[in-house]
C-alpha cells in the first residue's frame, strides 16, 4: 500500500541523488535492473527458444520438404500436403481422432464435474475418497496401459471373468476396433478424472457460500441451485477444463496407445498423433509427418477458437 | 447472519427437515427424504472410490501371484511369492532403469525449479522494457504441446549432438512455461516491503532472490518439485525417441519393451509395472497435499 508511494518517492529522488547508490559504479539503478533481468531470464528464454520456439517454426518449415535419412532435404512445396489429402489412412486417423475427442471430452467433463460436486460434500471419510479418486492420475500411462491390457484380456482378464460370473458373455475388448477405441476412452477417463476433479473442486470452493444460502432461502432445490449458482459461476473452470482436455485429447495419449492397442486392431485406435508418429519415426518421413502435424495444430487452434467463442472465454460477467 | 443460523442446521448434509419441496414456504431448505441424501452420497463415493482404486490394487496383488495363478481372477493371491520381483531385477537390468529414471527426473526437477524461479522473479519483480510482452511470449509457448513438435525437437537434438545421452534426456525436458507461470503468479502476491528494505540496505537482486524470495517460496517450490518429478518419471515418448542405448533406458521404456518380450507372462510384467508405479504411489501418499495444491493453482488464472 504505502510501498507504491515509497517507490514513487524514491524514483523521483533517484536522479537527484544518484551518487547515494552504494554499488555498481557507473551503472544507474535502472540499468542494473535491466542487466539483472537479462541474466535471470537468460537460461529459460534461451531454452524455450531452442527447444520450443525453434522446433515450432521448424515444424512448419519441414512440412515443405521431402526429408530422407540424414540431412537430405528437398523442397517439394505443397507436395506433402497433396499427399496428405490423398492418404486414406490419414483421414481414417483423423476420423478416429474426431470420434475420440467428441466422446472423451464431454464424458471426462461430466464425470469430473460430478466427482467434484461429490467430493465437495462433507461426508464421513471424504479424505479417503478424494485420495482414491485421484490415485490413478499418478500412475504413468505406460503402466496404465499394461495394467488394463491385463484386465481386459479376452480369455483371462478380470473384466471378462466378472462378466461371466454375472452371467454375461465376455467381450473381445481389445479385439474389435470400436470396442478398443471405447476402452481407450474409458481408460483415459479413469486416469484423468481425478485431475480434473481437483480442478473442479477448487473452482467450486471459490463460489461464495452466501449465494447458496440465498438460493436456499428462495426455496431453490439442489438442481435449481446448480443451474442458477454453480453452473454460471463455474464457467471459468469449465472453460479451463474443456480447453485442457481437448488439447490433451487431440495431441496426447501416445503412451497409452503404444502399450494398450498399438493403434490396432485394424487401425481402429490409430489416432492422428499416432499415425504421425509412425510416419516420422517408423518410416523416417519427417517432412510428411510435419505436414500432418501442422494440419493437426491448425485443427487444434480452430477447435480451441470454437470453444473460446462458445464459452465466451470463460467469463461470467455477461448475461446468462 | 440470519441465513447463517438458518442453514447450518438444515444444510444439504443435515438429516432434519420435512418434505418442503422446491418453492414451498415454511421449513426452509428441507430435503425430501430425511436420511437418504447423505447416506446415498456416501455410498456413491465409496463405490466410485473402489472402482477407481481396484485396478491398481489388482496390479499390486497380482504381482505376488505365480505364473499359474496370476489370471485366476482372485484379488488376494492364494500362493504368495516374491519370485516375480527377483526375476525382474535379475533377468533385466531393472535397477539400472530405475536409477536412470530417478537421476534424470531429479536433475530436471532441480534445474527447472532453479531456472524457472529465476525467470519468474525477473518477470514478477524486476522492471525492464518489454516485460509484459516477454511474459506473453513465454506464456504462449504453453500452447505448444510437446507431441506436435516432437519431430523438429528430435532434429534439433540431433544437430546439437544430444541424442543418446543423459543431456539429451534432461535438457529439453527442463524448459516449460508452466512452472514459470505458476511461480510468477506466486511472486506477484509476495509483499513488496521485505525486498524493498533489502534493496535499500544495498542488497543486489541476486541476494534478494536467493536470501529472501527463494526461502519464502518453499511451499510452491515443493509442490512444483513433486509435480515435475512425477511428470518426468512417467515420461515415455521423448525417451523413446531420443535414446536407443540400453544403458540409458528409463523405467517406462523398460516396462514397455518388457511387455512385448514377455507377452503372456503377466506375473513378471505386473511385477515390473508395480516396481515402476510404486515410487510414484509412495510419493503420492507422502506429498498428496502438495500435488493437489499445485494442480489447484494451475487451474486458477
Short mmCIF file of N, CA, C and O in Angstrom, two decimals, chain A residues 124-195:
data_model
loop_
_atom_site.label_atom_id
_atom_site.label_comp_id
_atom_site.label_asym_id
_atom_site.label_seq_id
_atom_site.Cartn_x
_atom_site.Cartn_y
_atom_site.Cartn_z
N UNK A 124 -18.58 -38.44 5.82
CA UNK A 124 -17.57 -39.13 6.63
C UNK A 124 -16.54 -39.82 5.74
O UNK A 124 -16.90 -40.48 4.78
N UNK A 125 -15.27 -39.62 6.03
CA UNK A 125 -14.20 -40.28 5.28
C UNK A 125 -13.93 -39.65 3.94
O UNK A 125 -13.38 -40.30 3.04
N UNK A 126 -14.29 -38.38 3.76
CA UNK A 126 -14.13 -37.76 2.45
C UNK A 126 -12.69 -37.73 1.98
O UNK A 126 -12.41 -37.90 0.79
N UNK A 127 -11.75 -37.52 2.91
CA UNK A 127 -10.34 -37.50 2.53
C UNK A 127 -9.93 -38.77 1.80
O UNK A 127 -9.20 -38.74 0.81
N UNK A 128 -10.46 -39.89 2.26
CA UNK A 128 -10.12 -41.17 1.65
C UNK A 128 -10.66 -41.26 0.23
O UNK A 128 -9.97 -41.70 -0.69
N UNK A 129 -11.90 -40.80 0.03
CA UNK A 129 -12.49 -40.87 -1.31
C UNK A 129 -11.73 -39.99 -2.29
O UNK A 129 -11.48 -40.37 -3.44
N UNK A 130 -11.39 -38.80 -1.84
CA UNK A 130 -10.63 -37.90 -2.71
C UNK A 130 -9.32 -38.54 -3.14
O UNK A 130 -8.96 -38.53 -4.31
N UNK A 131 -8.62 -39.09 -2.17
CA UNK A 131 -7.36 -39.75 -2.46
C UNK A 131 -7.56 -40.89 -3.45
O UNK A 131 -6.83 -41.02 -4.44
N UNK A 132 -8.58 -41.70 -3.20
CA UNK A 132 -8.82 -42.87 -4.05
C UNK A 132 -9.14 -42.44 -5.48
O UNK A 132 -8.63 -43.03 -6.44
N UNK A 133 -9.95 -41.41 -5.62
CA UNK A 133 -10.36 -41.00 -6.95
C UNK A 133 -9.22 -40.33 -7.72
O UNK A 133 -9.20 -40.33 -8.94
N UNK A 134 -8.28 -39.78 -6.99
CA UNK A 134 -7.17 -39.08 -7.63
C UNK A 134 -6.02 -40.02 -7.95
O UNK A 134 -5.20 -39.75 -8.83
N UNK A 135 -5.99 -41.13 -7.26
CA UNK A 135 -4.84 -42.05 -7.33
C UNK A 135 -4.41 -42.47 -8.73
O UNK A 135 -3.22 -42.43 -9.05
N UNK A 136 -5.33 -42.86 -9.62
CA UNK A 136 -4.88 -43.33 -10.94
C UNK A 136 -4.04 -42.30 -11.69
O UNK A 136 -3.19 -42.66 -12.49
N UNK A 137 -4.26 -41.02 -11.40
CA UNK A 137 -3.56 -39.97 -12.12
C UNK A 137 -2.04 -40.03 -11.95
O UNK A 137 -1.30 -39.62 -12.84
N UNK A 138 -1.57 -40.53 -10.82
CA UNK A 138 -0.12 -40.51 -10.58
C UNK A 138 0.60 -41.66 -11.28
O UNK A 138 1.82 -41.71 -11.33
N UNK A 139 -0.16 -42.60 -11.82
CA UNK A 139 0.47 -43.75 -12.47
C UNK A 139 0.71 -43.42 -13.94
O UNK A 139 -0.13 -42.83 -14.60
N UNK A 140 1.86 -43.81 -14.43
CA UNK A 140 2.21 -43.47 -15.81
C UNK A 140 1.27 -44.17 -16.79
O UNK A 140 0.74 -45.24 -16.51
N UNK A 141 1.09 -43.56 -17.97
CA UNK A 141 0.21 -44.15 -18.98
C UNK A 141 0.75 -45.49 -19.47
O UNK A 141 -0.01 -46.33 -19.91
N UNK A 142 2.06 -45.68 -19.39
CA UNK A 142 2.62 -46.97 -19.79
C UNK A 142 2.16 -48.06 -18.82
O UNK A 142 1.67 -49.11 -19.24
N UNK A 143 2.28 -47.79 -17.55
CA UNK A 143 1.83 -48.76 -16.55
C UNK A 143 0.32 -48.95 -16.66
O UNK A 143 -0.19 -50.07 -16.58
N UNK A 144 -0.39 -47.86 -16.86
CA UNK A 144 -1.84 -47.94 -17.02
C UNK A 144 -2.18 -48.84 -18.22
O UNK A 144 -3.08 -49.69 -18.14
N UNK A 145 -1.46 -48.67 -19.30
CA UNK A 145 -1.69 -49.48 -20.49
C UNK A 145 -1.45 -50.96 -20.21
O UNK A 145 -2.27 -51.82 -20.56
N UNK A 146 -0.35 -51.25 -19.55
CA UNK A 146 -0.01 -52.63 -19.19
C UNK A 146 -1.12 -53.23 -18.32
O UNK A 146 -1.61 -54.33 -18.56
N UNK A 147 -1.49 -52.45 -17.32
CA UNK A 147 -2.48 -52.92 -16.35
C UNK A 147 -3.81 -53.24 -17.03
O UNK A 147 -4.42 -54.30 -16.79
N UNK A 148 -4.29 -52.34 -17.87
CA UNK A 148 -5.61 -52.56 -18.48
C UNK A 148 -5.58 -53.61 -19.58
O UNK A 148 -6.57 -54.27 -19.85
N UNK A 149 -4.41 -53.78 -20.19
CA UNK A 149 -4.28 -54.86 -21.15
C UNK A 149 -4.48 -56.20 -20.43
O UNK A 149 -5.10 -57.12 -20.95
N UNK A 150 -3.96 -56.25 -19.22
CA UNK A 150 -4.11 -57.44 -18.37
C UNK A 150 -5.57 -57.63 -17.97
O UNK A 150 -6.13 -58.72 -18.07
N UNK A 151 -6.20 -56.54 -17.54
CA UNK A 151 -7.58 -56.64 -17.05
C UNK A 151 -8.58 -56.90 -18.17
O UNK A 151 -9.63 -57.51 -17.95
N UNK A 152 -8.27 -56.41 -19.38
CA UNK A 152 -9.22 -56.52 -20.49
C UNK A 152 -8.98 -57.73 -21.38
O UNK A 152 -9.69 -57.92 -22.37
N UNK A 153 -8.01 -58.55 -21.03
CA UNK A 153 -7.71 -59.73 -21.84
C UNK A 153 -8.98 -60.57 -22.05
O UNK A 153 -9.74 -60.81 -21.12
N UNK A 154 -9.17 -60.99 -23.33
CA UNK A 154 -10.42 -61.67 -23.66
C UNK A 154 -10.59 -62.97 -22.87
O UNK A 154 -11.68 -63.26 -22.36
N UNK A 155 -9.52 -63.75 -22.76
CA UNK A 155 -9.63 -65.06 -22.11
C UNK A 155 -9.50 -64.96 -20.59
O UNK A 155 -10.31 -65.49 -19.85
N UNK A 156 -8.43 -64.28 -20.15
CA UNK A 156 -8.05 -64.37 -18.74
C UNK A 156 -8.31 -63.09 -17.94
O UNK A 156 -8.09 -63.07 -16.74
N UNK A 157 -8.74 -62.03 -18.62
CA UNK A 157 -8.87 -60.75 -17.93
C UNK A 157 -9.94 -60.74 -16.86
O UNK A 157 -10.96 -61.43 -16.95
N UNK A 158 -9.72 -59.92 -15.85
CA UNK A 158 -10.64 -59.85 -14.72
C UNK A 158 -12.00 -59.30 -15.15
O UNK A 158 -13.04 -59.68 -14.61
N UNK A 159 -12.00 -58.40 -16.14
CA UNK A 159 -13.26 -57.80 -16.57
C UNK A 159 -14.19 -58.87 -17.14
O UNK A 159 -15.36 -58.96 -16.77
N UNK A 160 -13.65 -59.68 -18.03
CA UNK A 160 -14.48 -60.74 -18.62
C UNK A 160 -14.85 -61.81 -17.60
O UNK A 160 -15.93 -62.38 -17.65
N UNK A 161 -13.95 -62.09 -16.68
CA UNK A 161 -14.27 -63.03 -15.60
C UNK A 161 -15.47 -62.55 -14.80
O UNK A 161 -16.39 -63.32 -14.49
N UNK A 162 -15.43 -61.27 -14.48
CA UNK A 162 -16.54 -60.70 -13.71
C UNK A 162 -17.83 -60.76 -14.51
O UNK A 162 -18.90 -61.07 -13.97
N UNK A 163 -17.73 -60.48 -15.81
CA UNK A 163 -18.93 -60.51 -16.64
C UNK A 163 -19.51 -61.92 -16.73
O UNK A 163 -20.72 -62.13 -16.66
N UNK A 164 -18.61 -62.90 -16.91
CA UNK A 164 -19.10 -64.28 -17.00
C UNK A 164 -19.72 -64.71 -15.68
O UNK A 164 -20.73 -65.40 -15.66
N UNK A 165 -19.09 -64.25 -14.58
CA UNK A 165 -19.63 -64.60 -13.27
C UNK A 165 -21.04 -64.00 -13.10
O UNK A 165 -21.89 -64.57 -12.42
N UNK A 166 -21.26 -62.87 -13.77
CA UNK A 166 -22.57 -62.24 -13.68
C UNK A 166 -23.54 -62.80 -14.73
O UNK A 166 -24.62 -62.24 -14.93
N UNK A 167 -23.12 -63.84 -15.42
CA UNK A 167 -24.00 -64.48 -16.39
C UNK A 167 -23.99 -63.84 -17.76
O UNK A 167 -24.83 -64.13 -18.61
N UNK A 168 -23.04 -62.93 -17.99
CA UNK A 168 -22.95 -62.27 -19.30
C UNK A 168 -21.87 -62.94 -20.15
O UNK A 168 -21.04 -63.68 -19.63
N UNK A 169 -21.92 -62.66 -21.44
CA UNK A 169 -20.84 -63.13 -22.30
C UNK A 169 -19.68 -62.16 -22.18
O UNK A 169 -19.88 -60.95 -22.11
N UNK A 170 -18.48 -62.70 -22.19
CA UNK A 170 -17.32 -61.82 -22.21
C UNK A 170 -17.22 -61.14 -23.57
O UNK A 170 -17.83 -61.58 -24.54
N UNK A 171 -16.48 -60.04 -23.60
CA UNK A 171 -16.30 -59.34 -24.87
C UNK A 171 -14.83 -59.42 -25.29
O UNK A 171 -13.95 -59.55 -24.45
N UNK A 172 -14.63 -59.28 -26.58
CA UNK A 172 -13.26 -59.18 -27.07
C UNK A 172 -12.88 -57.70 -27.06
O UNK A 172 -12.84 -57.05 -28.09
N UNK A 173 -12.61 -57.20 -25.86
CA UNK A 173 -12.48 -55.76 -25.64
C UNK A 173 -11.49 -55.09 -26.58
O UNK A 173 -11.80 -54.07 -27.18
N UNK A 174 -10.31 -55.66 -26.65
CA UNK A 174 -9.28 -55.01 -27.47
C UNK A 174 -9.21 -55.65 -28.85
O UNK A 174 -8.30 -55.37 -29.62
N UNK A 175 -10.18 -56.52 -29.16
CA UNK A 175 -10.13 -57.27 -30.41
C UNK A 175 -10.97 -56.66 -31.53
O UNK A 175 -10.79 -56.99 -32.69
N UNK A 176 -11.91 -55.79 -31.18
CA UNK A 176 -12.70 -55.17 -32.25
C UNK A 176 -12.45 -53.67 -32.22
O UNK A 176 -12.34 -53.07 -31.15
N UNK A 177 -12.32 -53.05 -33.41
CA UNK A 177 -11.91 -51.64 -33.49
C UNK A 177 -12.75 -50.70 -32.64
O UNK A 177 -12.20 -49.87 -31.91
N UNK A 178 -14.09 -50.84 -32.69
CA UNK A 178 -14.90 -49.85 -31.98
C UNK A 178 -14.82 -50.06 -30.47
O UNK A 178 -14.73 -49.11 -29.70
N UNK A 179 -14.83 -51.34 -30.05
CA UNK A 179 -14.70 -51.61 -28.61
C UNK A 179 -13.35 -51.14 -28.09
O UNK A 179 -13.25 -50.58 -26.99
N UNK A 180 -12.30 -51.36 -28.89
CA UNK A 180 -10.96 -50.96 -28.44
C UNK A 180 -10.88 -49.45 -28.26
O UNK A 180 -10.31 -48.98 -27.27
N UNK A 181 -11.49 -48.70 -29.18
CA UNK A 181 -11.49 -47.24 -29.03
C UNK A 181 -12.26 -46.85 -27.77
O UNK A 181 -11.85 -45.97 -27.02
N UNK A 182 -13.37 -47.53 -27.55
CA UNK A 182 -14.14 -47.29 -26.33
C UNK A 182 -13.32 -47.56 -25.09
O UNK A 182 -13.38 -46.82 -24.11
N UNK A 183 -12.52 -48.63 -25.14
CA UNK A 183 -11.67 -48.97 -24.00
C UNK A 183 -10.63 -47.88 -23.76
O UNK A 183 -10.39 -47.49 -22.61
N UNK A 184 -10.01 -47.40 -24.84
CA UNK A 184 -9.01 -46.34 -24.70
C UNK A 184 -9.65 -45.12 -24.02
O UNK A 184 -9.09 -44.52 -23.11
N UNK A 185 -10.88 -44.79 -24.47
CA UNK A 185 -11.58 -43.63 -23.89
C UNK A 185 -11.87 -43.88 -22.41
O UNK A 185 -11.60 -43.02 -21.56
N UNK A 186 -12.40 -45.07 -22.11
CA UNK A 186 -12.75 -45.37 -20.72
C UNK A 186 -11.52 -45.31 -19.82
O UNK A 186 -11.55 -44.76 -18.71
N UNK A 187 -10.41 -45.87 -20.30
CA UNK A 187 -9.19 -45.87 -19.50
C UNK A 187 -8.70 -44.44 -19.30
O UNK A 187 -8.28 -44.06 -18.20
N UNK A 188 -8.79 -43.62 -20.35
CA UNK A 188 -8.39 -42.22 -20.23
C UNK A 188 -9.24 -41.48 -19.19
O UNK A 188 -8.72 -40.68 -18.42
N UNK A 189 -10.54 -41.76 -19.21
CA UNK A 189 -11.42 -41.13 -18.22
C UNK A 189 -10.99 -41.56 -16.82
O UNK A 189 -10.88 -40.75 -15.91
N UNK A 190 -10.73 -42.86 -16.68
CA UNK A 190 -10.31 -43.39 -15.38
C UNK A 190 -9.04 -42.70 -14.89
O UNK A 190 -8.91 -42.36 -13.71
N UNK A 191 -8.09 -42.47 -15.81
CA UNK A 191 -6.82 -41.85 -15.40
C UNK A 191 -7.00 -40.38 -15.07
O UNK A 191 -6.50 -39.88 -14.07
N UNK A 192 -7.73 -39.66 -15.93
CA UNK A 192 -7.73 -38.20 -15.85
C UNK A 192 -8.82 -37.61 -14.96
O UNK A 192 -8.75 -36.45 -14.60
N UNK A 193 -9.83 -38.40 -14.60
CA UNK A 193 -10.96 -37.83 -13.87
C UNK A 193 -10.53 -37.22 -12.54
O UNK A 193 -11.08 -36.20 -12.13
N UNK A 194 -9.55 -37.81 -11.89
CA UNK A 194 -9.11 -37.28 -10.60
C UNK A 194 -8.46 -35.92 -10.72
O UNK A 194 -8.67 -35.04 -9.89
N UNK A 195 -7.70 -35.74 -11.80
CA UNK A 195 -7.03 -34.47 -12.04
C UNK A 195 -8.06 -33.36 -12.23
O UNK A 195 -8.01 -32.32 -11.57
#
